[in-house]
Short mmCIF file of C-alpha atoms in Angstrom, two decimals:
data_model
loop_
_atom_site.label_atom_id
_atom_site.label_comp_id
_atom_site.label_asym_id
_atom_site.label_seq_id
_atom_site.Cartn_x
_atom_site.Cartn_y
_atom_site.Cartn_z
CA MET A 389 41.51 18.07 -12.43
CA LYS A 390 39.45 21.01 -11.18
CA LYS A 391 37.89 21.42 -14.63
CA LEU A 392 37.01 17.72 -14.74
CA LEU A 393 35.44 17.92 -11.28
CA ILE A 394 33.29 20.90 -12.31
CA ILE A 395 32.13 19.03 -15.41
CA LEU A 396 31.23 15.97 -13.33
CA LEU A 397 29.33 18.06 -10.79
CA PHE A 398 27.44 19.83 -13.57
CA SER A 399 26.57 16.47 -15.10
CA LEU A 400 25.25 15.14 -11.80
CA ALA A 401 23.23 18.30 -11.22
CA SER A 402 21.72 18.03 -14.70
CA GLN A 403 20.74 14.41 -14.05
CA ALA A 404 19.15 15.35 -10.72
CA GLN A 405 17.21 18.17 -12.39
CA ALA A 406 15.90 15.77 -15.05
CA ALA A 407 14.46 13.53 -12.32
CA ILE A 408 12.18 16.25 -10.93
CA ILE A 409 8.52 15.48 -11.54
CA PRO A 410 6.46 18.43 -12.80
CA ASP A 411 3.04 19.19 -11.35
CA GLY A 412 0.26 17.28 -13.07
CA SER A 413 2.37 14.22 -13.93
CA GLN A 414 0.23 11.09 -13.64
CA PHE A 415 1.36 7.58 -12.69
CA GLY A 416 -0.13 4.12 -12.32
CA PHE A 417 1.13 1.19 -10.25
CA GLY A 418 4.26 1.01 -12.40
CA GLY A 419 5.51 4.35 -11.07
CA PHE A 420 6.00 2.84 -7.62
CA THR A 421 8.06 0.14 -5.95
CA TRP A 422 5.72 -1.91 -3.75
CA ASP A 423 6.59 -4.18 -0.84
CA VAL A 424 4.15 -6.94 0.06
CA PHE A 425 3.71 -8.42 3.53
CA TYR A 426 1.57 -11.35 4.66
CA GLY A 427 0.43 -12.25 8.19
CA ASN A 428 2.00 -10.72 11.28
CA PHE A 429 5.35 -10.95 13.04
CA ASP A 430 4.61 -14.54 14.10
CA ASP A 431 2.42 -16.15 11.43
CA GLN A 432 2.14 -15.72 7.65
CA GLY A 433 -1.48 -16.89 7.32
CA ASN A 434 -2.87 -17.64 3.85
CA GLY A 435 -4.04 -14.25 2.63
CA PHE A 436 -2.65 -13.02 -0.68
CA ILE A 437 -2.54 -10.22 -3.24
CA ASP A 438 -3.02 -11.11 -6.91
CA ASP A 439 -1.00 -8.74 -9.09
CA ALA A 440 -1.70 -10.46 -12.44
CA ASN A 441 -3.47 -7.34 -13.74
CA ILE A 442 -1.23 -4.72 -12.18
CA GLY A 443 -0.35 -3.42 -15.64
CA THR A 444 -3.96 -2.29 -16.08
CA GLY A 445 -4.07 -0.56 -12.69
CA SER A 446 -5.94 -3.40 -10.94
CA LEU A 447 -5.17 -5.58 -7.91
CA ALA A 448 -7.10 -8.22 -5.98
CA PHE A 449 -6.75 -9.00 -2.26
CA GLN A 450 -7.96 -12.00 -0.23
CA SER A 451 -7.78 -12.08 3.55
CA SER A 452 -6.29 -14.91 5.58
CA ASN A 453 -8.63 -17.71 6.66
CA ASP A 454 -6.44 -20.65 7.69
CA SER A 455 -8.22 -21.24 11.04
CA SER A 456 -4.94 -22.07 12.76
CA PRO A 457 -3.12 -18.90 13.81
CA THR A 458 0.07 -19.48 15.78
CA VAL A 459 -0.93 -16.75 18.22
CA PRO A 460 -4.73 -16.34 18.39
CA GLY A 461 -5.94 -12.75 18.54
CA LEU A 462 -3.24 -11.20 16.35
CA THR A 463 -4.44 -9.58 13.13
CA LEU A 464 -3.13 -11.16 9.93
CA ALA A 465 -2.61 -8.88 6.95
CA ALA A 466 -2.46 -9.08 3.18
CA GLU A 467 -0.66 -5.80 2.71
CA MET A 468 1.24 -3.69 0.18
CA SER A 469 3.11 -0.46 0.86
CA THR A 470 5.36 2.08 -0.83
CA LEU A 471 7.39 5.15 0.07
CA ILE A 472 6.07 8.32 -1.59
CA ASP A 473 8.87 10.47 -3.00
CA THR A 474 6.83 13.38 -4.30
CA ALA A 475 3.60 15.01 -3.12
CA GLY A 476 0.40 14.23 -4.97
CA ILE A 477 -3.12 12.83 -4.95
CA LEU A 478 -3.57 9.05 -5.01
CA SER A 479 -6.96 7.63 -5.95
CA PHE A 480 -8.63 4.39 -7.00
CA SER A 481 -11.98 2.63 -7.33
CA TRP A 482 -12.64 -0.35 -5.07
CA ASP A 483 -14.95 -3.31 -4.49
CA TYR A 484 -15.26 -5.41 -1.33
CA GLU A 485 -17.13 -8.50 -0.17
CA THR A 486 -16.79 -10.56 3.00
CA PHE A 487 -17.87 -14.15 3.59
CA ASP A 488 -17.13 -13.85 7.32
CA GLY A 489 -20.30 -12.21 8.56
CA ASP A 490 -19.50 -8.52 9.07
CA PRO A 491 -16.75 -6.38 7.53
CA ILE A 492 -15.40 -5.71 11.02
CA ASN A 493 -13.92 -9.23 10.94
CA ASP A 494 -11.97 -8.51 7.73
CA PRO A 495 -11.48 -4.74 7.38
CA PHE A 496 -9.98 -3.21 4.24
CA VAL A 497 -7.83 -0.25 5.25
CA ALA A 498 -5.27 2.27 4.05
CA PHE A 499 -2.48 3.57 6.25
CA VAL A 500 -0.07 6.48 6.16
CA GLU A 501 3.06 7.14 8.19
CA ASP A 502 4.63 10.55 7.67
CA SER A 503 8.28 11.54 7.99
CA PHE A 504 7.71 12.33 11.69
CA PHE A 505 6.40 8.77 12.28
CA ASN A 506 2.81 9.95 12.78
CA PHE A 507 0.57 7.00 11.91
CA SER A 508 -2.95 7.14 10.45
CA LEU A 509 -5.23 4.17 9.78
CA ILE A 510 -8.08 4.87 7.35
CA ASP A 511 -11.10 2.60 6.87
CA ILE A 512 -11.82 2.12 3.17
CA VAL A 513 -14.93 0.05 3.85
CA ASP A 514 -17.56 0.75 6.49
CA VAL A 515 -16.86 -1.93 9.11
CA ASP A 516 -20.44 -1.58 10.36
CA GLY A 517 -21.87 -1.69 6.85
CA ALA A 518 -23.05 -4.36 4.43
CA ALA A 519 -21.08 -7.48 3.54
CA SER A 520 -20.75 -6.19 -0.04
CA GLN A 521 -19.59 -2.61 -0.63
CA SER A 522 -17.99 -0.60 -3.43
CA SER A 523 -16.92 2.89 -4.37
CA SER A 524 -19.44 2.84 -7.22
CA LEU A 525 -22.28 2.30 -4.73
CA LEU A 526 -20.95 5.18 -2.63
CA GLY A 527 -20.67 7.36 -5.70
CA PHE A 528 -17.04 8.39 -5.20
CA ASP A 529 -13.56 6.82 -5.29
CA PHE A 530 -11.03 6.59 -2.50
CA ALA A 531 -8.68 9.58 -2.71
CA ILE A 532 -5.97 10.92 -0.44
CA HIS A 533 -3.34 13.64 -0.64
CA LEU A 534 0.15 12.37 0.21
CA SER A 535 3.28 14.32 1.00
CA ALA A 536 6.84 13.52 0.02
CA ASP A 537 8.39 10.89 2.34
CA ASP A 538 5.00 9.50 3.40
CA LEU A 539 4.75 5.73 3.68
CA PHE A 540 1.44 4.64 2.11
CA GLY A 541 -0.11 1.20 2.24
CA LEU A 542 -3.23 -0.89 1.70
CA SER A 543 -4.17 -3.93 3.76
CA LEU A 544 -6.99 -6.45 3.85
CA ASP A 545 -6.80 -7.72 7.42
CA SER A 546 -8.24 -10.77 9.12
CA ILE A 547 -9.17 -10.27 12.76
CA ASP A 548 -10.23 -13.87 13.51
CA ASP A 549 -8.45 -15.81 10.72
CA ALA A 550 -11.49 -18.11 10.55
CA PHE A 551 -15.17 -18.49 9.57
CA GLY A 552 -14.65 -17.14 6.04
CA PHE A 553 -12.46 -14.76 4.08
CA ALA A 554 -12.99 -11.38 2.45
CA GLU A 555 -12.10 -10.19 -1.04
CA ALA A 556 -11.22 -6.67 -2.15
CA SER A 557 -10.14 -5.29 -5.49
CA ILE A 558 -8.92 -1.91 -6.63
CA SER A 559 -8.96 -0.47 -10.15
CA ASN A 560 -8.36 2.82 -11.95
CA PHE A 561 -5.32 3.46 -9.76
CA SER A 562 -3.90 6.93 -10.31
CA PHE A 563 -1.31 9.20 -8.71
CA ILE A 564 -1.17 12.83 -9.86
CA ALA A 565 1.89 14.74 -8.68
CA ASP A 566 1.47 18.25 -7.30
CA GLY A 567 4.96 18.74 -5.91
CA THR A 568 8.56 18.21 -6.92
CA GLY A 569 10.80 15.27 -6.20
CA GLY A 570 12.27 12.14 -7.69
CA GLN A 571 10.35 9.05 -8.72
CA PRO A 572 6.79 9.02 -7.29
CA GLY A 573 7.37 6.00 -5.06
CA GLY A 574 10.30 3.99 -3.73
CA GLN A 575 11.07 0.94 -1.66
CA VAL A 576 9.87 0.85 1.94
CA PRO A 577 12.82 1.17 4.32
CA GLU A 578 13.28 -1.74 6.71
CA PRO A 579 12.66 -2.21 9.51
CA SER A 580 9.53 -0.08 9.46
CA ILE A 581 7.97 1.56 12.49
CA PHE A 582 4.76 -0.37 11.69
CA ALA A 583 6.37 -3.53 13.05
CA LEU A 584 5.93 -2.03 16.51
CA PHE A 585 2.15 -1.80 16.23
CA GLY A 586 1.41 -5.55 16.19
CA LEU A 587 -1.46 -4.91 13.77
CA GLY A 588 -0.14 -6.92 10.89
CA LEU A 589 1.23 -3.74 9.31
CA VAL A 590 4.62 -4.07 7.61
CA GLY A 591 6.47 -6.90 9.38
CA LEU A 592 9.95 -7.63 10.59
CA GLY A 593 11.15 -9.59 7.60
CA LEU A 594 10.22 -12.89 9.26
CA VAL A 595 7.63 -13.70 6.62
CA ARG A 596 7.47 -13.73 2.84
CA ARG A 597 7.92 -10.51 0.90
CA LYS A 598 7.97 -9.94 -2.81
CA ARG A 599 8.21 -7.00 -5.13
CA LEU A 600 5.24 -5.91 -7.21
CA THR A 601 6.30 -4.64 -10.61
CA ASN A 602 4.52 -3.40 -13.68
CA ASN A 603 5.31 -6.10 -16.25
#
């Protein structure tokens, strides 16, 4: 029995070792498990994320614009998020256009929550800038270093849910590992701390969720 137990433990250890990601390993969307959230804790809105081209490293977002929020003044999100299991650099190209006046009405943002629940919100577009913006016009892509156990997400938000929507797309998505760990990204644990912010960031399970996969 003892011999069998040792063999089983050795087998499990070997499997765990095989799951470690070496530095320099590169992944696209398919290396992650993404959760998608629409609206806020009270209202789903009509924003959406089109994942038809996820296999090529591309996604398209459209912000909510249904003009009838259940609770006026609450941001509605079209959001995707994933739990990062190994440290690395995540980058992508992006394009953005709003039909709602200024980008401040429909900001395109990234967010990170670390293992100590520290929360950072990062503007991808300049909310005081032009209605049409892109990484190619800026001359550089969005890039961020993430640590193991970080929660990373992207969201195209609607502040007013009226007067026009915004569109954003990302392409050339890449994650290059520079640490050790398991798979690069896993499912977001629920409930998430973001539900407490009331910003349309990762809801309470009261609205539609689906899984993005690399088909």
